Structure formats: structure tokens, C-alpha cells
Short mmCIF file of N, CA and C in Angstrom, two decimals:
data_model
loop_
_atom_site.label_atom_id
_atom_site.label_comp_id
_atom_site.label_asym_id
_atom_site.label_seq_id
_atom_site.Cartn_x
_atom_site.Cartn_y
_atom_site.Cartn_z
N MET H 26 21.59 -5.49 -4.54
CA MET H 26 22.11 -4.99 -3.27
C MET H 26 21.47 -5.78 -2.13
N ALA H 27 22.26 -6.22 -1.19
CA ALA H 27 21.76 -7.00 -0.06
C ALA H 27 20.98 -6.10 0.90
N GLU H 28 19.89 -6.65 1.39
CA GLU H 28 19.04 -5.92 2.34
C GLU H 28 19.69 -6.00 3.72
N LYS H 29 19.74 -4.87 4.40
CA LYS H 29 20.27 -4.82 5.75
C LYS H 29 19.35 -5.65 6.65
N THR H 30 19.93 -6.56 7.42
CA THR H 30 19.13 -7.39 8.30
C THR H 30 18.61 -6.55 9.46
N ILE H 31 17.34 -6.75 9.74
CA ILE H 31 16.70 -6.04 10.84
C ILE H 31 16.22 -7.07 11.86
N THR H 32 15.79 -6.60 13.01
CA THR H 32 15.26 -7.49 14.03
C THR H 32 13.76 -7.68 13.81
N ARG H 33 13.22 -8.67 14.48
CA ARG H 33 11.76 -8.90 14.41
C ARG H 33 11.00 -7.69 14.96
N ASP H 34 11.54 -7.06 16.02
CA ASP H 34 10.88 -5.87 16.57
C ASP H 34 10.89 -4.73 15.56
N GLN H 35 12.02 -4.56 14.87
CA GLN H 35 12.08 -3.50 13.84
C GLN H 35 11.12 -3.81 12.70
N LEU H 36 11.01 -5.08 12.33
CA LEU H 36 10.08 -5.47 11.28
C LEU H 36 8.65 -5.13 11.69
N ALA H 37 8.31 -5.41 12.94
CA ALA H 37 6.96 -5.09 13.44
C ALA H 37 6.70 -3.58 13.37
N GLU H 38 7.70 -2.78 13.71
CA GLU H 38 7.55 -1.32 13.63
C GLU H 38 7.32 -0.88 12.19
N LEU H 39 8.09 -1.46 11.26
CA LEU H 39 7.93 -1.11 9.85
C LEU H 39 6.58 -1.56 9.32
N LEU H 40 6.13 -2.72 9.76
CA LEU H 40 4.80 -3.19 9.35
C LEU H 40 3.71 -2.28 9.90
N ASN H 41 3.92 -1.73 11.09
CA ASN H 41 2.94 -0.78 11.63
C ASN H 41 2.89 0.48 10.77
N GLU H 42 4.03 0.91 10.22
CA GLU H 42 4.01 2.05 9.29
C GLU H 42 3.24 1.67 8.02
N ASP H 43 3.45 0.44 7.56
CA ASP H 43 2.71 -0.04 6.39
C ASP H 43 1.22 -0.09 6.69
N LEU H 44 0.88 -0.53 7.89
CA LEU H 44 -0.53 -0.59 8.29
C LEU H 44 -1.16 0.80 8.30
N ALA H 45 -0.43 1.78 8.81
CA ALA H 45 -0.93 3.16 8.81
C ALA H 45 -1.16 3.65 7.37
N ARG H 46 -0.30 3.20 6.44
CA ARG H 46 -0.46 3.56 5.04
C ARG H 46 -1.67 2.85 4.43
N GLU H 47 -1.94 1.60 4.87
CA GLU H 47 -3.13 0.89 4.40
C GLU H 47 -4.40 1.60 4.88
N TYR H 48 -4.40 2.04 6.13
CA TYR H 48 -5.55 2.80 6.64
C TYR H 48 -5.75 4.07 5.80
N GLN H 49 -4.65 4.75 5.51
CA GLN H 49 -4.70 5.95 4.68
C GLN H 49 -5.35 5.62 3.33
N ALA H 50 -4.93 4.51 2.74
CA ALA H 50 -5.46 4.11 1.44
C ALA H 50 -6.95 3.80 1.52
N ILE H 51 -7.37 3.11 2.57
CA ILE H 51 -8.79 2.80 2.73
C ILE H 51 -9.60 4.09 2.76
N ILE H 52 -9.18 5.03 3.60
CA ILE H 52 -9.90 6.29 3.73
C ILE H 52 -9.91 7.04 2.40
N ALA H 53 -8.75 7.14 1.76
CA ALA H 53 -8.66 7.86 0.49
C ALA H 53 -9.56 7.23 -0.56
N TYR H 54 -9.49 5.91 -0.71
CA TYR H 54 -10.30 5.26 -1.73
C TYR H 54 -11.79 5.37 -1.45
N VAL H 55 -12.18 5.29 -0.19
CA VAL H 55 -13.60 5.46 0.15
C VAL H 55 -14.06 6.85 -0.26
N VAL H 56 -13.31 7.86 0.13
CA VAL H 56 -13.70 9.24 -0.16
C VAL H 56 -13.62 9.53 -1.66
N TYR H 57 -12.48 9.22 -2.26
CA TYR H 57 -12.28 9.55 -3.67
C TYR H 57 -13.31 8.85 -4.55
N SER H 58 -13.63 7.59 -4.24
CA SER H 58 -14.58 6.86 -5.08
C SER H 58 -15.96 7.50 -5.05
N GLN H 59 -16.26 8.22 -3.99
CA GLN H 59 -17.58 8.83 -3.88
C GLN H 59 -17.63 10.26 -4.39
N VAL H 60 -16.52 10.97 -4.34
CA VAL H 60 -16.56 12.39 -4.72
C VAL H 60 -16.00 12.68 -6.10
N ILE H 61 -15.28 11.73 -6.69
CA ILE H 61 -14.71 11.96 -8.01
C ILE H 61 -15.85 12.14 -9.02
N GLN H 62 -15.75 13.18 -9.83
CA GLN H 62 -16.84 13.49 -10.75
C GLN H 62 -16.32 13.66 -12.17
N GLY H 63 -17.22 13.51 -13.09
CA GLY H 63 -16.90 13.66 -14.50
C GLY H 63 -17.04 12.33 -15.20
N ALA H 64 -17.61 12.37 -16.40
CA ALA H 64 -17.88 11.15 -17.15
C ALA H 64 -16.62 10.33 -17.36
N GLU H 65 -15.48 10.99 -17.57
CA GLU H 65 -14.24 10.27 -17.83
C GLU H 65 -13.72 9.50 -16.62
N TYR H 66 -14.30 9.78 -15.43
CA TYR H 66 -13.82 9.14 -14.21
C TYR H 66 -14.78 8.11 -13.63
N MET H 67 -15.89 7.85 -14.31
CA MET H 67 -16.88 6.93 -13.74
C MET H 67 -16.34 5.51 -13.58
N SER H 68 -15.58 5.02 -14.55
CA SER H 68 -15.07 3.65 -14.40
C SER H 68 -13.99 3.59 -13.34
N ILE H 69 -13.16 4.62 -13.23
CA ILE H 69 -12.13 4.61 -12.19
C ILE H 69 -12.77 4.74 -10.80
N ALA H 70 -13.89 5.44 -10.69
CA ALA H 70 -14.57 5.55 -9.39
C ALA H 70 -14.97 4.16 -8.89
N ALA H 71 -15.48 3.32 -9.79
CA ALA H 71 -15.85 1.96 -9.40
C ALA H 71 -14.60 1.17 -9.01
N GLN H 72 -13.50 1.37 -9.74
CA GLN H 72 -12.25 0.68 -9.39
C GLN H 72 -11.75 1.13 -8.03
N LEU H 73 -11.86 2.42 -7.73
CA LEU H 73 -11.40 2.93 -6.44
C LEU H 73 -12.20 2.30 -5.30
N GLU H 74 -13.49 2.11 -5.53
CA GLU H 74 -14.32 1.48 -4.51
C GLU H 74 -13.83 0.04 -4.27
N GLN H 75 -13.50 -0.66 -5.33
CA GLN H 75 -12.95 -2.02 -5.19
C GLN H 75 -11.60 -1.98 -4.49
N HIS H 76 -10.79 -0.99 -4.80
CA HIS H 76 -9.49 -0.85 -4.14
C HIS H 76 -9.67 -0.70 -2.63
N ALA H 77 -10.70 0.03 -2.20
CA ALA H 77 -10.95 0.22 -0.77
C ALA H 77 -11.15 -1.14 -0.08
N HIS H 78 -11.93 -2.01 -0.72
CA HIS H 78 -12.14 -3.35 -0.17
C HIS H 78 -10.83 -4.13 -0.08
N GLU H 79 -10.01 -4.04 -1.13
CA GLU H 79 -8.74 -4.76 -1.15
C GLU H 79 -7.79 -4.22 -0.09
N GLU H 80 -7.77 -2.90 0.09
CA GLU H 80 -6.89 -2.30 1.10
C GLU H 80 -7.29 -2.74 2.51
N LEU H 81 -8.59 -2.92 2.74
CA LEU H 81 -9.04 -3.43 4.04
C LEU H 81 -8.49 -4.83 4.27
N GLN H 82 -8.51 -5.67 3.25
CA GLN H 82 -7.94 -7.00 3.39
C GLN H 82 -6.43 -6.93 3.66
N HIS H 83 -5.76 -5.99 3.00
CA HIS H 83 -4.32 -5.81 3.25
C HIS H 83 -4.09 -5.43 4.71
N ALA H 84 -4.91 -4.50 5.22
CA ALA H 84 -4.77 -4.06 6.61
C ALA H 84 -4.96 -5.23 7.57
N LEU H 85 -5.93 -6.08 7.29
CA LEU H 85 -6.15 -7.25 8.15
C LEU H 85 -4.96 -8.20 8.10
N THR H 86 -4.41 -8.41 6.92
CA THR H 86 -3.25 -9.29 6.77
C THR H 86 -2.04 -8.73 7.51
N ILE H 87 -1.77 -7.45 7.33
CA ILE H 87 -0.62 -6.82 7.99
C ILE H 87 -0.82 -6.82 9.51
N SER H 88 -2.03 -6.55 9.96
CA SER H 88 -2.32 -6.58 11.41
C SER H 88 -2.02 -7.96 11.99
N ARG H 89 -2.42 -8.99 11.25
CA ARG H 89 -2.18 -10.36 11.71
C ARG H 89 -0.68 -10.64 11.82
N GLN H 90 0.10 -10.12 10.89
CA GLN H 90 1.55 -10.33 10.93
C GLN H 90 2.19 -9.58 12.10
N ILE H 91 1.71 -8.38 12.36
CA ILE H 91 2.22 -7.60 13.50
C ILE H 91 1.94 -8.34 14.80
N ASP H 92 0.72 -8.86 14.93
CA ASP H 92 0.36 -9.63 16.11
C ASP H 92 1.23 -10.89 16.23
N TYR H 93 1.46 -11.56 15.12
CA TYR H 93 2.32 -12.74 15.09
C TYR H 93 3.71 -12.42 15.63
N LEU H 94 4.20 -11.22 15.33
CA LEU H 94 5.52 -10.79 15.81
C LEU H 94 5.49 -10.32 17.26
N GLY H 95 4.32 -10.39 17.89
CA GLY H 95 4.20 -10.05 19.31
C GLY H 95 3.99 -8.58 19.59
N HIS H 96 3.54 -7.84 18.60
CA HIS H 96 3.30 -6.41 18.76
C HIS H 96 1.82 -6.09 18.54
N THR H 97 1.45 -4.87 18.89
CA THR H 97 0.07 -4.42 18.72
C THR H 97 -0.04 -3.59 17.46
N PRO H 98 -1.00 -3.92 16.60
CA PRO H 98 -1.21 -3.12 15.39
C PRO H 98 -1.59 -1.67 15.74
N THR H 99 -1.08 -0.74 14.96
CA THR H 99 -1.39 0.67 15.16
C THR H 99 -2.86 0.95 14.88
N VAL H 100 -3.34 2.04 15.42
CA VAL H 100 -4.72 2.47 15.16
C VAL H 100 -4.73 3.82 14.42
N LYS H 101 -3.56 4.29 14.03
CA LYS H 101 -3.45 5.60 13.40
C LYS H 101 -3.18 5.48 11.91
N ALA H 102 -3.91 6.28 11.15
CA ALA H 102 -3.70 6.35 9.70
C ALA H 102 -2.73 7.47 9.37
N LYS H 103 -2.00 7.30 8.28
CA LYS H 103 -1.22 8.42 7.76
C LYS H 103 -2.21 9.44 7.21
N PRO H 104 -1.83 10.72 7.12
CA PRO H 104 -2.76 11.75 6.64
C PRO H 104 -3.23 11.48 5.20
N VAL H 105 -4.47 11.83 4.95
CA VAL H 105 -5.07 11.67 3.62
C VAL H 105 -5.16 13.04 2.97
N LYS H 106 -4.62 13.13 1.75
CA LYS H 106 -4.71 14.38 0.99
C LYS H 106 -6.03 14.39 0.23
N VAL H 107 -6.67 15.54 0.18
CA VAL H 107 -7.90 15.69 -0.59
C VAL H 107 -7.78 16.89 -1.52
N SER H 108 -8.60 16.88 -2.54
CA SER H 108 -8.58 17.96 -3.52
C SER H 108 -9.94 18.03 -4.19
N GLU H 109 -10.25 19.18 -4.73
CA GLU H 109 -11.46 19.34 -5.55
C GLU H 109 -11.23 18.80 -6.95
N ASP H 110 -9.95 18.66 -7.34
CA ASP H 110 -9.58 18.25 -8.69
C ASP H 110 -9.40 16.73 -8.76
N ALA H 111 -10.16 16.08 -9.64
CA ALA H 111 -10.13 14.62 -9.76
C ALA H 111 -8.74 14.11 -10.13
N ARG H 112 -8.09 14.77 -11.09
CA ARG H 112 -6.75 14.32 -11.50
C ARG H 112 -5.77 14.41 -10.33
N GLU H 113 -5.90 15.46 -9.55
CA GLU H 113 -5.00 15.61 -8.40
C GLU H 113 -5.22 14.49 -7.38
N MET H 114 -6.49 14.13 -7.15
CA MET H 114 -6.77 13.02 -6.23
C MET H 114 -6.16 11.72 -6.76
N LEU H 115 -6.31 11.48 -8.05
CA LEU H 115 -5.71 10.27 -8.64
C LEU H 115 -4.19 10.31 -8.54
N ARG H 116 -3.62 11.48 -8.69
CA ARG H 116 -2.17 11.65 -8.56
C ARG H 116 -1.75 11.32 -7.12
N PHE H 117 -2.50 11.82 -6.11
CA PHE H 117 -2.19 11.50 -4.71
C PHE H 117 -2.21 9.98 -4.51
N ASP H 118 -3.24 9.33 -5.06
CA ASP H 118 -3.35 7.88 -4.93
C ASP H 118 -2.17 7.17 -5.57
N LEU H 119 -1.79 7.61 -6.76
CA LEU H 119 -0.68 6.97 -7.46
C LEU H 119 0.61 7.14 -6.67
N GLU H 120 0.86 8.32 -6.14
CA GLU H 120 2.06 8.54 -5.33
C GLU H 120 2.07 7.64 -4.10
N ASN H 121 0.91 7.49 -3.46
CA ASN H 121 0.82 6.61 -2.29
C ASN H 121 1.06 5.15 -2.67
N GLU H 122 0.50 4.73 -3.80
CA GLU H 122 0.72 3.35 -4.25
C GLU H 122 2.19 3.12 -4.60
N ASN H 123 2.83 4.10 -5.21
CA ASN H 123 4.26 3.97 -5.52
C ASN H 123 5.06 3.74 -4.25
N GLU H 124 4.78 4.51 -3.22
CA GLU H 124 5.48 4.36 -1.94
C GLU H 124 5.19 2.99 -1.32
N THR H 125 3.94 2.57 -1.41
CA THR H 125 3.55 1.27 -0.86
C THR H 125 4.27 0.13 -1.56
N VAL H 126 4.34 0.19 -2.88
CA VAL H 126 5.04 -0.85 -3.64
C VAL H 126 6.51 -0.89 -3.25
N ARG H 127 7.14 0.27 -3.18
CA ARG H 127 8.55 0.31 -2.76
C ARG H 127 8.74 -0.33 -1.39
N ASN H 128 7.87 0.03 -0.46
CA ASN H 128 8.01 -0.48 0.90
C ASN H 128 7.74 -1.98 0.99
N TYR H 129 6.74 -2.46 0.27
CA TYR H 129 6.46 -3.90 0.33
C TYR H 129 7.54 -4.72 -0.36
N ARG H 130 8.15 -4.19 -1.40
CA ARG H 130 9.29 -4.89 -2.00
C ARG H 130 10.40 -5.04 -0.96
N ARG H 131 10.65 -3.97 -0.24
CA ARG H 131 11.67 -3.99 0.82
C ARG H 131 11.26 -4.98 1.92
N ARG H 132 9.98 -4.95 2.30
CA ARG H 132 9.50 -5.80 3.38
C ARG H 132 9.67 -7.28 3.03
N VAL H 133 9.43 -7.66 1.78
CA VAL H 133 9.60 -9.05 1.37
C VAL H 133 11.04 -9.49 1.63
N ARG H 134 11.99 -8.67 1.23
CA ARG H 134 13.40 -9.02 1.43
C ARG H 134 13.74 -9.09 2.92
N GLN H 135 13.17 -8.16 3.70
CA GLN H 135 13.44 -8.16 5.14
C GLN H 135 12.87 -9.42 5.80
N CYS H 136 11.67 -9.81 5.41
CA CYS H 136 11.07 -11.03 5.96
C CYS H 136 11.92 -12.24 5.62
N GLU H 137 12.37 -12.32 4.38
CA GLU H 137 13.18 -13.46 3.97
C GLU H 137 14.51 -13.49 4.70
N ALA H 138 15.09 -12.33 4.97
CA ALA H 138 16.35 -12.27 5.71
C ALA H 138 16.17 -12.81 7.14
N LEU H 139 14.94 -12.69 7.65
CA LEU H 139 14.63 -13.21 9.00
C LEU H 139 14.06 -14.64 8.94
N ASN H 140 14.10 -15.24 7.75
CA ASN H 140 13.53 -16.58 7.54
C ASN H 140 12.02 -16.63 7.80
N GLU H 141 11.37 -15.50 7.63
CA GLU H 141 9.91 -15.43 7.77
C GLU H 141 9.30 -15.55 6.37
N PHE H 142 9.43 -16.76 5.80
CA PHE H 142 9.04 -16.98 4.41
C PHE H 142 7.53 -16.91 4.21
N ALA H 143 6.77 -17.41 5.16
CA ALA H 143 5.31 -17.35 5.04
C ALA H 143 4.84 -15.89 5.05
N MET H 144 5.43 -15.10 5.92
CA MET H 144 5.08 -13.68 5.97
C MET H 144 5.46 -13.00 4.66
N ALA H 145 6.61 -13.34 4.13
CA ALA H 145 7.04 -12.76 2.85
C ALA H 145 6.02 -13.10 1.76
N GLU H 146 5.48 -14.32 1.77
CA GLU H 146 4.49 -14.71 0.77
C GLU H 146 3.20 -13.91 0.93
N GLN H 147 2.79 -13.68 2.17
CA GLN H 147 1.59 -12.87 2.43
C GLN H 147 1.77 -11.47 1.85
N ILE H 148 2.95 -10.91 2.07
CA ILE H 148 3.23 -9.55 1.58
C ILE H 148 3.35 -9.54 0.07
N ARG H 149 3.89 -10.61 -0.51
CA ARG H 149 3.94 -10.71 -1.99
C ARG H 149 2.54 -10.65 -2.58
N GLU H 150 1.59 -11.35 -1.95
CA GLU H 150 0.21 -11.34 -2.44
C GLU H 150 -0.37 -9.92 -2.41
N ILE H 151 -0.08 -9.20 -1.34
CA ILE H 151 -0.52 -7.80 -1.25
C ILE H 151 0.15 -6.98 -2.35
N LEU H 152 1.42 -7.21 -2.55
CA LEU H 152 2.20 -6.47 -3.54
C LEU H 152 1.60 -6.62 -4.94
N VAL H 153 1.13 -7.80 -5.28
CA VAL H 153 0.49 -8.01 -6.58
C VAL H 153 -0.70 -7.06 -6.75
N GLN H 154 -1.54 -6.96 -5.73
CA GLN H 154 -2.70 -6.07 -5.81
C GLN H 154 -2.29 -4.61 -5.83
N GLU H 155 -1.28 -4.26 -5.04
CA GLU H 155 -0.83 -2.86 -5.03
C GLU H 155 -0.30 -2.45 -6.40
N GLN H 156 0.41 -3.36 -7.06
CA GLN H 156 0.89 -3.05 -8.40
C GLN H 156 -0.28 -2.93 -9.38
N ASP H 157 -1.31 -3.73 -9.20
CA ASP H 157 -2.52 -3.58 -10.02
C ASP H 157 -3.16 -2.20 -9.80
N HIS H 158 -3.15 -1.74 -8.56
CA HIS H 158 -3.69 -0.41 -8.26
C HIS H 158 -2.86 0.66 -8.99
N GLN H 159 -1.55 0.49 -8.99
CA GLN H 159 -0.68 1.41 -9.73
C GLN H 159 -1.08 1.47 -11.20
N ILE H 160 -1.26 0.31 -11.78
CA ILE H 160 -1.63 0.24 -13.20
C ILE H 160 -2.96 0.94 -13.44
N ASP H 161 -3.96 0.66 -12.60
CA ASP H 161 -5.28 1.30 -12.75
C ASP H 161 -5.17 2.82 -12.68
N LEU H 162 -4.41 3.30 -11.71
CA LEU H 162 -4.31 4.75 -11.51
C LEU H 162 -3.52 5.41 -12.64
N ALA H 163 -2.41 4.81 -13.03
CA ALA H 163 -1.61 5.38 -14.13
C ALA H 163 -2.44 5.39 -15.41
N THR H 164 -3.18 4.32 -15.67
CA THR H 164 -4.04 4.26 -16.85
C THR H 164 -5.09 5.35 -16.82
N ALA H 165 -5.72 5.55 -15.67
CA ALA H 165 -6.73 6.60 -15.53
C ALA H 165 -6.15 7.98 -15.77
N LEU H 166 -4.87 8.15 -15.43
CA LEU H 166 -4.19 9.43 -15.64
C LEU H 166 -3.60 9.53 -17.04
N GLY H 167 -3.69 8.44 -17.83
CA GLY H 167 -3.14 8.45 -19.18
C GLY H 167 -1.63 8.42 -19.19
N GLU H 168 -1.03 7.76 -18.21
CA GLU H 168 0.43 7.72 -18.05
C GLU H 168 0.93 6.28 -18.04
N ASP H 169 2.23 6.14 -18.25
CA ASP H 169 2.87 4.85 -18.05
C ASP H 169 2.98 4.61 -16.55
N VAL H 170 3.01 3.34 -16.18
CA VAL H 170 3.18 2.99 -14.76
C VAL H 170 4.59 3.42 -14.35
N PRO H 171 4.70 4.18 -13.27
CA PRO H 171 6.02 4.65 -12.83
C PRO H 171 6.93 3.48 -12.45
N ASP H 172 8.22 3.64 -12.75
CA ASP H 172 9.23 2.69 -12.32
C ASP H 172 9.66 3.14 -10.94
N VAL H 173 9.26 2.38 -9.92
CA VAL H 173 9.57 2.78 -8.56
C VAL H 173 10.83 2.10 -8.04
N GLY H 174 11.56 1.47 -8.95
CA GLY H 174 12.85 0.90 -8.57
C GLY H 174 12.72 -0.31 -7.68
N THR H 175 13.80 -0.60 -7.04
CA THR H 175 13.87 -1.81 -6.22
C THR H 175 13.84 -1.52 -4.73
N ALA H 176 13.59 -0.29 -4.36
CA ALA H 176 13.45 0.07 -2.94
C ALA H 176 14.73 -0.10 -2.15
N ASP H 177 15.88 0.11 -2.78
CA ASP H 177 17.14 -0.02 -2.06
C ASP H 177 17.48 1.22 -1.25
N ALA H 178 16.73 2.28 -1.44
CA ALA H 178 17.03 3.53 -0.74
C ALA H 178 16.76 3.42 0.73
#
């Protein structure tokens, strides 16, 4: 299905939503990596800490792209869900990663439709890490990686 062409201003707005989601991920991974408990979660706690570092790099990359488009990066994070239950926290993370993967797949197509090929490549690099996060979280939950489709919705 062909991606609806958007304007550069609309792309900047969408990237700001992505940036708010990256901030959300940074906060969630920082908190979850420190509070998750139980022997079965010790290796995933270390992975979550690494994910926090990667999400910060994503935020910097997305901020740079927003600035390139002539807009100001947002300073607001999307809300972070918390729970006393480790599995529930991992589930929240997996749901957020699923949404992020869907959105970045869409963003790549939108960038290419605007002939912003370098930006599309930057987002592809982020997408690779986000999909790795999905794999880590699904594995920790003992599940298959969710099929999040092609983001045509």
C-alpha cells in the first residue's frame, strides 16, 4: 500500500511524537532496570539498562532530524506506566516497542516519499535496535516476537 505523502512540517510533528516516545522509553528503561526483581529477571535488567542508553541515542538522532526540518524538538515525554509486577512492566515495554516499530516503519516510507533518504537511513538504524528490543522483551516474557504488521493503519 502506498504511503500518503505528507509535508515536511507534518513529518516534523510526527517525529516530535516519536521523540516523546523515545523519552518515555528512556524513563521506563531507567526505572524498570533498577526496580525489576527476581532471579529470572537479572539478565533482562542489564539489557534494559543498555536499552536506556540506546534510546537516548535515538532521541538525539530524532532531535537532530527535527531541527534539520526547521522545528524545535519537544521536551515532553509520553506517560510512563509502572507496576509492582515485573512481567507487567516488561509487557508495557513490549507494547511500547511494538508501537515504536510500527511508527518508524511508517516514518521510513514518509521520509522516502519526501526524498529525505538520509533521514530514512537514520531511522532505519534506529528501527534495527528497536526490533532488537522487541526480541529481548518477548524472549524475557517467553513469547514469540509480535507481528506488528507494516504500519499501514
